[in-house]
Protein backbone atom coordinates (compact mmCIF):
# COMPACT_ATOMS: atom_id res chain seq x y z
CA UNK A 1 0.00 0.00 0.00
CA UNK A 2 2.90 2.36 0.60
CA UNK A 3 3.50 2.49 -3.17
CA UNK A 4 -0.02 3.80 -3.92
CA UNK A 5 0.27 5.73 -7.17
CA UNK A 6 -1.76 8.79 -6.20
CA UNK A 7 0.47 9.45 -3.15
CA UNK A 8 3.65 9.68 -5.20
CA UNK A 9 4.97 13.22 -5.43
CA UNK A 10 2.01 14.53 -3.42
CA UNK A 11 2.23 12.86 0.00
CA UNK A 12 5.40 10.86 -0.53
CA UNK A 13 8.55 11.95 -2.33
CA UNK A 14 8.90 10.68 -5.88
CA UNK A 15 10.83 8.98 -7.27
CA UNK A 16 12.08 6.89 -4.35
CA UNK A 17 14.18 3.73 -4.47
CA UNK A 18 12.31 0.64 -3.23
CA UNK A 19 14.29 0.55 0.01
CA UNK A 20 13.01 4.05 0.92
CA UNK A 21 9.30 3.89 0.03
CA UNK A 22 8.06 2.24 3.20
CA UNK A 23 10.23 4.49 5.36
CA UNK A 24 8.49 7.55 3.92
CA UNK A 25 5.05 6.00 4.41
CA UNK A 26 5.98 5.17 8.02
CA UNK A 27 6.50 8.88 8.68
CA UNK A 28 2.77 9.34 8.00
CA UNK A 29 1.27 6.31 9.73
CA UNK A 30 2.58 3.77 12.22
CA UNK A 31 0.71 0.76 10.83
CA UNK A 32 -0.02 -0.77 7.45
CA UNK A 33 -2.24 -3.47 6.04
CA UNK A 34 -0.21 -6.11 4.26
CA UNK A 35 -2.49 -6.85 1.32
CA UNK A 36 0.19 -7.97 -1.15
CA UNK A 37 0.92 -11.03 0.97
CA UNK A 38 -2.55 -12.31 0.03
CA UNK A 39 -1.43 -12.74 -3.57
CA UNK A 40 2.02 -14.18 -2.96
CA UNK A 41 4.32 -14.91 -0.08
CA UNK A 42 7.14 -12.35 -0.27
CA UNK A 43 10.80 -13.26 -0.32
CA UNK A 44 12.41 -13.23 3.10
CA UNK A 45 14.90 -10.64 1.82
CA UNK A 46 12.02 -8.34 0.87
CA UNK A 47 10.52 -8.64 4.33
CA UNK A 48 13.91 -7.91 5.87
CA UNK A 49 13.97 -4.65 3.91
CA UNK A 50 10.56 -3.76 5.37
CA UNK A 51 11.95 -4.28 8.85
CA UNK A 52 15.00 -2.14 8.06
CA UNK A 53 12.75 0.76 7.01
CA UNK A 54 10.56 0.79 10.13
CA UNK A 55 10.92 1.17 13.87
CA UNK A 56 10.33 -1.88 16.07
CA UNK A 57 6.96 -0.49 17.19
CA UNK A 58 5.63 -0.08 13.63
CA UNK A 59 2.67 -2.41 13.06
CA UNK A 60 2.22 -4.77 10.13
CA UNK A 61 -1.13 -6.53 9.89
CA UNK A 62 -0.28 -9.14 7.27
CA UNK A 63 -2.92 -10.99 5.31
CA UNK A 64 -2.43 -14.73 4.96
CA UNK A 65 -1.94 -15.97 1.39
CA UNK A 66 -5.08 -16.79 -0.56
CA UNK A 67 -3.83 -20.31 -1.16
CA UNK A 68 -4.35 -20.85 2.58
CA UNK A 69 -7.61 -18.98 3.14
CA UNK A 70 -9.48 -19.12 -0.17
CA UNK A 71 -8.07 -22.00 -2.19
CA UNK A 72 -7.43 -24.58 0.52
CA UNK A 73 -9.90 -22.97 2.96
CA UNK A 74 -7.61 -23.61 5.96
CA UNK A 75 -7.26 -27.32 5.17
CA UNK A 76 -4.01 -29.10 4.19
CA UNK A 77 -2.23 -25.76 4.33
CA UNK A 78 0.77 -26.64 6.49
CA UNK A 79 3.36 -26.13 3.75
CA UNK A 80 2.21 -22.69 2.49
CA UNK A 81 1.79 -21.56 6.10
CA UNK A 82 5.31 -22.74 6.96
CA UNK A 83 6.69 -20.79 4.01
CA UNK A 84 4.71 -17.70 4.98
CA UNK A 85 5.78 -17.78 8.62
CA UNK A 86 9.40 -18.22 7.63
CA UNK A 87 9.19 -15.32 5.19
CA UNK A 88 7.74 -12.84 7.71
CA UNK A 89 10.08 -13.79 10.55
CA UNK A 90 12.45 -10.82 9.93
CA UNK A 91 9.70 -8.42 11.02
CA UNK A 92 10.01 -9.56 14.60
CA UNK A 93 7.73 -7.47 16.85
CA UNK A 94 6.53 -5.44 13.85
CA UNK A 95 4.28 -8.37 12.88
CA UNK A 96 1.44 -7.03 14.99
CA UNK A 97 -1.07 -9.62 13.79
CA UNK A 98 -1.48 -12.19 11.05
CA UNK A 99 -4.76 -11.44 9.32
CA UNK A 100 -6.96 -14.37 8.30
CA UNK A 101 -9.44 -12.86 5.84
CA UNK A 102 -11.98 -15.53 4.93
CA UNK A 103 -14.20 -15.62 1.83
CA UNK A 104 -17.89 -14.78 2.01
CA UNK A 105 -18.70 -18.44 1.44
CA UNK A 106 -16.93 -19.41 4.68
CA UNK A 107 -20.01 -20.00 6.84
CA UNK A 108 -20.78 -20.94 10.46
CA UNK A 109 -20.66 -24.58 9.36
CA UNK A 110 -16.94 -24.06 8.65
CA UNK A 111 -16.05 -22.78 12.12
CA UNK A 112 -14.74 -26.20 13.27
CA UNK A 113 -12.23 -25.99 10.40
CA UNK A 114 -11.17 -22.55 11.61
CA UNK A 115 -10.84 -23.86 15.16
CA UNK A 116 -8.54 -26.70 14.05
CA UNK A 117 -6.49 -24.31 11.93
CA UNK A 118 -6.00 -21.84 14.76
CA UNK A 119 -5.00 -24.64 17.14
CA UNK A 120 -2.15 -25.62 14.81
CA UNK A 121 -0.66 -22.13 14.53
CA UNK A 122 2.43 -21.20 16.56
CA UNK A 123 1.87 -19.13 19.66
CA UNK A 124 4.64 -16.73 18.66
CA UNK A 125 2.16 -14.65 16.63
CA UNK A 126 -1.16 -13.00 17.25
CA UNK A 127 -4.01 -13.72 14.87
CA UNK A 128 -6.98 -11.71 13.66
CA UNK A 129 -9.89 -13.13 11.67
CA UNK A 130 -12.17 -11.29 9.24
CA UNK A 131 -15.37 -13.05 8.18
CA UNK A 132 -17.88 -11.90 5.59
CA UNK A 133 -20.71 -14.44 5.71
CA UNK A 134 -23.88 -12.56 6.83
CA UNK A 135 -24.89 -15.21 9.35
CA UNK A 136 -21.95 -14.36 11.60
CA UNK A 137 -23.52 -10.93 12.09
CA UNK A 138 -27.24 -11.76 12.08
CA UNK A 139 -27.50 -15.17 13.75
CA UNK A 140 -26.81 -14.97 17.48
CA UNK A 141 -25.75 -18.61 17.66
CA UNK A 142 -23.27 -18.17 14.81
CA UNK A 143 -21.91 -15.01 16.42
CA UNK A 144 -21.44 -16.75 19.74
CA UNK A 145 -19.80 -19.79 18.11
CA UNK A 146 -17.24 -17.65 16.31
CA UNK A 147 -16.55 -15.50 19.37
CA UNK A 148 -15.96 -18.60 21.49
CA UNK A 149 -13.66 -20.10 18.88
CA UNK A 150 -11.60 -16.93 18.56
CA UNK A 151 -11.46 -16.35 22.31
CA UNK A 152 -10.14 -19.87 22.86
CA UNK A 153 -7.30 -19.07 20.44
CA UNK A 154 -6.72 -15.54 21.82
CA UNK A 155 -7.54 -14.30 18.30
CA UNK A 156 -9.32 -11.08 17.38
CA UNK A 157 -12.39 -10.56 15.17
CA UNK A 158 -11.65 -7.82 12.63
CA UNK A 159 -14.71 -5.74 11.71
CA UNK A 160 -14.74 -4.14 8.27
CA UNK A 161 -17.16 -1.27 8.75
CA UNK A 162 -18.78 -0.39 5.42
CA UNK A 163 -22.01 0.96 6.89
CA UNK A 164 -21.18 4.60 6.13
CA UNK A 165 -20.18 3.68 2.60
CA UNK A 166 -23.43 1.82 1.87
CA UNK A 167 -25.65 4.43 3.55
CA UNK A 168 -26.46 6.03 0.19
CA UNK A 169 -25.89 5.21 -3.50
CA UNK A 170 -22.46 5.75 -5.09
CA UNK A 171 -21.68 9.05 -6.77
CA UNK A 172 -18.38 8.37 -8.58
CA UNK A 173 -16.70 5.66 -10.64
CA UNK A 174 -14.54 4.71 -7.66
CA UNK A 175 -17.55 4.40 -5.39
CA UNK A 176 -19.47 2.41 -7.99
CA UNK A 177 -16.59 -0.02 -8.32
CA UNK A 178 -16.32 -0.44 -4.54
CA UNK A 179 -20.12 -0.83 -4.35
CA UNK A 180 -19.84 -4.13 -6.25
CA UNK A 181 -16.78 -5.45 -4.41
CA UNK A 182 -16.95 -4.51 -0.74
CA UNK A 183 -18.86 -6.60 1.81
CA UNK A 184 -22.14 -5.26 3.12
CA UNK A 185 -22.48 -6.53 6.67
CA UNK A 186 -23.88 -5.05 9.89
CA UNK A 187 -21.70 -3.01 12.21
CA UNK A 188 -19.67 -4.89 14.80
CA UNK A 189 -17.68 -3.11 17.50
CA UNK A 190 -16.94 -5.68 20.22
CA UNK A 191 -13.26 -6.30 20.98
CA UNK A 192 -12.23 -9.82 22.01
CA UNK A 193 -8.60 -9.07 22.91
CA UNK A 194 -6.40 -6.22 24.09
CA UNK A 195 -5.39 -5.55 20.45
CA UNK A 196 -8.56 -4.85 18.48
CA UNK A 197 -8.21 -4.10 14.76
CA UNK A 198 -10.74 -2.04 12.81
CA UNK A 199 -11.07 -1.49 9.07
CA UNK A 200 -13.29 1.43 8.08
CA UNK A 201 -14.45 2.40 4.58
CA UNK A 202 -15.64 5.97 4.02
CA UNK A 203 -16.75 7.85 0.93
CA UNK A 204 -15.05 10.08 -1.63
CA UNK A 205 -16.58 13.03 0.24
CA UNK A 206 -14.32 13.77 3.23
CA UNK A 207 -17.16 15.27 5.26
CA UNK A 208 -19.20 12.09 4.97
CA UNK A 209 -16.16 9.94 5.74
CA UNK A 210 -15.49 11.89 8.94
CA UNK A 211 -19.15 11.83 9.95
CA UNK A 212 -19.21 8.06 9.49
CA UNK A 213 -16.23 7.40 11.74
CA UNK A 214 -17.44 9.40 14.75
CA UNK A 215 -18.75 6.29 16.47
CA UNK A 216 -15.27 4.76 16.10
CA UNK A 217 -13.65 7.79 17.71
CA UNK A 218 -15.78 7.09 20.78
CA UNK A 219 -15.17 3.35 20.71
CA UNK A 220 -11.41 3.62 20.20
CA UNK A 221 -11.08 6.24 22.93
CA UNK A 222 -12.91 3.90 25.31
CA UNK A 223 -10.65 1.00 24.31
CA UNK A 224 -7.57 3.10 25.05
CA UNK A 225 -8.94 4.07 28.45
CA UNK A 226 -9.48 0.35 29.15
CA UNK A 227 -5.80 -0.30 28.43
CA UNK A 228 -6.29 -1.85 25.00
CA UNK A 229 -4.03 -1.06 22.04
CA UNK A 230 -6.26 -0.71 18.97
CA UNK A 231 -5.16 -0.41 15.35
CA UNK A 232 -7.47 1.42 12.93
CA UNK A 233 -7.19 1.51 9.14
CA UNK A 234 -9.03 4.26 7.26
CA UNK A 235 -10.05 3.62 3.65
CA UNK A 236 -11.94 5.43 0.92
CA UNK A 237 -12.83 4.01 -2.48
CA UNK A 238 -9.69 5.43 -4.13
CA UNK A 239 -7.55 5.78 -0.96
CA UNK A 240 -6.09 8.96 -2.46
CA UNK A 241 -6.09 10.78 0.88
CA UNK A 242 -6.02 7.76 3.21
CA UNK A 243 -2.83 8.79 5.10
CA UNK A 244 -4.21 12.31 5.66
CA UNK A 245 -7.52 10.91 6.87
CA UNK A 246 -5.78 8.38 9.12
CA UNK A 247 -3.88 11.19 10.81
CA UNK A 248 -7.09 13.18 11.20
CA UNK A 249 -8.78 10.21 12.85
CA UNK A 250 -5.80 9.82 15.17
CA UNK A 251 -5.99 13.52 16.08
CA UNK A 252 -9.69 13.21 16.92
CA UNK A 253 -9.02 10.23 19.20
CA UNK A 254 -6.07 12.01 20.79
CA UNK A 255 -8.29 14.97 21.59
CA UNK A 256 -10.30 12.54 23.76
CA UNK A 257 -7.27 10.68 25.13
CA UNK A 258 -4.42 13.24 25.37
CA UNK A 259 -1.92 10.68 26.64
CA UNK A 260 -2.06 8.91 23.26
CA UNK A 261 1.28 9.48 21.55
CA UNK A 262 1.38 11.76 18.53
CA UNK A 263 2.15 10.37 15.10
CA UNK A 264 5.54 11.25 13.58
CA UNK A 265 6.03 14.27 11.36
CA UNK A 266 5.82 13.26 7.68
CA UNK A 267 9.04 13.40 5.69
CA UNK A 268 8.72 16.44 3.37
CA UNK A 269 7.89 15.65 -0.25
CA UNK A 270 10.38 18.31 -1.39
CA UNK A 271 13.85 18.67 0.18
CA UNK A 272 14.11 21.41 2.77
CA UNK A 273 16.07 24.49 1.59
CA UNK A 274 17.63 27.44 3.36
CA UNK A 275 15.66 29.99 1.31
XYZ file of C-alpha atoms in Angstrom:
275
model
C 0.000 0.000 0.000
C 2.897 2.363 0.598
C 3.504 2.490 -3.174
C -0.017 3.800 -3.924
C 0.272 5.732 -7.170
C -1.760 8.787 -6.195
C 0.469 9.447 -3.154
C 3.650 9.678 -5.197
C 4.966 13.217 -5.428
C 2.013 14.535 -3.417
C 2.230 12.865 0.000
C 5.400 10.860 -0.529
C 8.552 11.950 -2.328
C 8.901 10.679 -5.882
C 10.828 8.983 -7.265
C 12.076 6.891 -4.353
C 14.181 3.732 -4.473
C 12.306 0.640 -3.231
C 14.291 0.554 0.009
C 13.012 4.047 0.924
C 9.297 3.891 0.032
C 8.059 2.236 3.198
C 10.231 4.486 5.358
C 8.494 7.546 3.921
C 5.046 6.001 4.413
C 5.975 5.167 8.018
C 6.502 8.878 8.680
C 2.771 9.341 7.995
C 1.269 6.310 9.731
C 2.581 3.774 12.223
C 0.707 0.763 10.830
C -0.016 -0.770 7.452
C -2.243 -3.472 6.045
C -0.211 -6.107 4.255
C -2.488 -6.848 1.318
C 0.192 -7.968 -1.149
C 0.923 -11.033 0.972
C -2.554 -12.309 0.028
C -1.432 -12.742 -3.573
C 2.016 -14.185 -2.964
C 4.325 -14.910 -0.076
C 7.140 -12.346 -0.266
C 10.800 -13.263 -0.316
C 12.410 -13.231 3.104
C 14.900 -10.636 1.820
C 12.018 -8.344 0.865
C 10.517 -8.638 4.326
C 13.909 -7.912 5.866
C 13.973 -4.650 3.906
C 10.563 -3.760 5.375
C 11.955 -4.282 8.855
C 15.003 -2.137 8.055
C 12.754 0.764 7.013
C 10.559 0.791 10.125
C 10.924 1.173 13.868
C 10.328 -1.883 16.072
C 6.958 -0.490 17.192
C 5.635 -0.082 13.628
C 2.670 -2.412 13.061
C 2.221 -4.767 10.129
C -1.130 -6.534 9.886
C -0.280 -9.137 7.265
C -2.924 -10.992 5.306
C -2.428 -14.735 4.964
C -1.936 -15.970 1.389
C -5.084 -16.787 -0.562
C -3.830 -20.307 -1.160
C -4.351 -20.853 2.578
C -7.610 -18.979 3.142
C -9.476 -19.122 -0.170
C -8.074 -22.000 -2.193
C -7.433 -24.580 0.520
C -9.898 -22.969 2.957
C -7.609 -23.606 5.962
C -7.258 -27.320 5.169
C -4.011 -29.099 4.193
C -2.228 -25.757 4.333
C 0.773 -26.639 6.485
C 3.360 -26.130 3.747
C 2.210 -22.687 2.489
C 1.793 -21.562 6.104
C 5.309 -22.741 6.957
C 6.694 -20.789 4.005
C 4.710 -17.700 4.975
C 5.780 -17.778 8.622
C 9.401 -18.220 7.630
C 9.193 -15.317 5.193
C 7.738 -12.837 7.711
C 10.081 -13.787 10.549
C 12.454 -10.817 9.934
C 9.699 -8.419 11.019
C 10.011 -9.563 14.603
C 7.731 -7.474 16.854
C 6.531 -5.445 13.849
C 4.283 -8.366 12.876
C 1.440 -7.030 14.988
C -1.069 -9.617 13.788
C -1.478 -12.187 11.054
C -4.760 -11.444 9.316
C -6.961 -14.365 8.295
C -9.444 -12.857 5.840
C -11.977 -15.532 4.929
C -14.199 -15.616 1.826
C -17.894 -14.783 2.005
C -18.700 -18.441 1.436
C -16.932 -19.409 4.679
C -20.006 -19.999 6.839
C -20.778 -20.941 10.458
C -20.655 -24.584 9.358
C -16.944 -24.057 8.648
C -16.048 -22.777 12.117
C -14.740 -26.199 13.271
C -12.232 -25.991 10.401
C -11.169 -22.551 11.609
C -10.838 -23.861 15.159
C -8.544 -26.695 14.055
C -6.492 -24.311 11.926
C -5.995 -21.838 14.760
C -5.005 -24.637 17.136
C -2.145 -25.621 14.810
C -0.663 -22.130 14.534
C 2.425 -21.197 16.560
C 1.872 -19.131 19.663
C 4.640 -16.733 18.659
C 2.162 -14.655 16.628
C -1.160 -13.003 17.255
C -4.011 -13.717 14.866
C -6.983 -11.709 13.661
C -9.893 -13.132 11.669
C -12.166 -11.292 9.236
C -15.374 -13.047 8.184
C -17.883 -11.897 5.590
C -20.707 -14.441 5.711
C -23.878 -12.560 6.825
C -24.885 -15.210 9.346
C -21.954 -14.361 11.605
C -23.520 -10.934 12.088
C -27.244 -11.756 12.080
C -27.497 -15.170 13.750
C -26.811 -14.967 17.480
C -25.746 -18.613 17.664
C -23.267 -18.168 14.814
C -21.913 -15.009 16.417
C -21.436 -16.748 19.737
C -19.805 -19.790 18.111
C -17.242 -17.647 16.311
C -16.551 -15.500 19.371
C -15.960 -18.601 21.495
C -13.659 -20.099 18.879
C -11.602 -16.927 18.561
C -11.456 -16.350 22.310
C -10.144 -19.874 22.855
C -7.296 -19.073 20.442
C -6.718 -15.540 21.816
C -7.541 -14.296 18.303
C -9.322 -11.075 17.385
C -12.391 -10.557 15.175
C -11.646 -7.819 12.627
C -14.710 -5.740 11.712
C -14.736 -4.139 8.267
C -17.164 -1.266 8.753
C -18.781 -0.394 5.421
C -22.011 0.960 6.890
C -21.183 4.604 6.127
C -20.182 3.679 2.602
C -23.426 1.817 1.870
C -25.649 4.426 3.550
C -26.461 6.031 0.187
C -25.895 5.213 -3.505
C -22.461 5.746 -5.086
C -21.676 9.047 -6.772
C -18.381 8.368 -8.578
C -16.700 5.661 -10.635
C -14.539 4.712 -7.656
C -17.549 4.398 -5.388
C -19.475 2.414 -7.986
C -16.589 -0.017 -8.316
C -16.322 -0.435 -4.535
C -20.122 -0.831 -4.353
C -19.844 -4.127 -6.250
C -16.781 -5.454 -4.411
C -16.947 -4.511 -0.735
C -18.858 -6.603 1.808
C -22.141 -5.260 3.116
C -22.476 -6.531 6.672
C -23.883 -5.052 9.895
C -21.697 -3.010 12.210
C -19.675 -4.889 14.796
C -17.678 -3.111 17.500
C -16.936 -5.678 20.219
C -13.257 -6.304 20.981
C -12.226 -9.824 22.015
C -8.600 -9.068 22.914
C -6.398 -6.217 24.086
C -5.388 -5.546 20.453
C -8.559 -4.849 18.478
C -8.206 -4.098 14.765
C -10.743 -2.036 12.809
C -11.068 -1.488 9.073
C -13.288 1.434 8.077
C -14.452 2.404 4.584
C -15.641 5.967 4.017
C -16.753 7.853 0.927
C -15.048 10.082 -1.627
C -16.577 13.027 0.238
C -14.324 13.772 3.227
C -17.159 15.268 5.256
C -19.197 12.088 4.974
C -16.162 9.940 5.739
C -15.490 11.892 8.936
C -19.152 11.831 9.947
C -19.209 8.058 9.495
C -16.227 7.403 11.735
C -17.437 9.403 14.751
C -18.749 6.285 16.468
C -15.273 4.763 16.103
C -13.651 7.790 17.708
C -15.776 7.093 20.781
C -15.165 3.349 20.711
C -11.410 3.624 20.198
C -11.084 6.237 22.933
C -12.912 3.895 25.312
C -10.646 1.002 24.311
C -7.568 3.099 25.048
C -8.936 4.069 28.452
C -9.481 0.352 29.149
C -5.804 -0.302 28.431
C -6.291 -1.846 24.995
C -4.031 -1.058 22.035
C -6.258 -0.705 18.968
C -5.164 -0.409 15.348
C -7.466 1.424 12.928
C -7.193 1.512 9.138
C -9.028 4.260 7.261
C -10.049 3.618 3.655
C -11.936 5.435 0.925
C -12.832 4.010 -2.485
C -9.693 5.426 -4.127
C -7.550 5.779 -0.963
C -6.090 8.958 -2.463
C -6.093 10.776 0.880
C -6.019 7.764 3.209
C -2.833 8.793 5.098
C -4.205 12.307 5.665
C -7.522 10.905 6.866
C -5.782 8.384 9.117
C -3.879 11.189 10.805
C -7.088 13.184 11.199
C -8.782 10.206 12.849
C -5.800 9.823 15.166
C -5.987 13.515 16.080
C -9.692 13.207 16.924
C -9.022 10.234 19.200
C -6.066 12.007 20.787
C -8.294 14.969 21.590
C -10.302 12.541 23.764
C -7.275 10.679 25.127
C -4.425 13.236 25.374
C -1.924 10.680 26.639
C -2.062 8.914 23.264
C 1.279 9.482 21.550
C 1.378 11.761 18.531
C 2.154 10.372 15.098
C 5.545 11.249 13.576
C 6.031 14.274 11.356
C 5.822 13.261 7.676
C 9.039 13.405 5.686
C 8.723 16.444 3.368
C 7.887 15.655 -0.249
C 10.377 18.305 -1.388
C 13.853 18.668 0.176
C 14.114 21.414 2.766
C 16.073 24.491 1.591
C 17.627 27.443 3.356
C 15.664 29.990 1.308
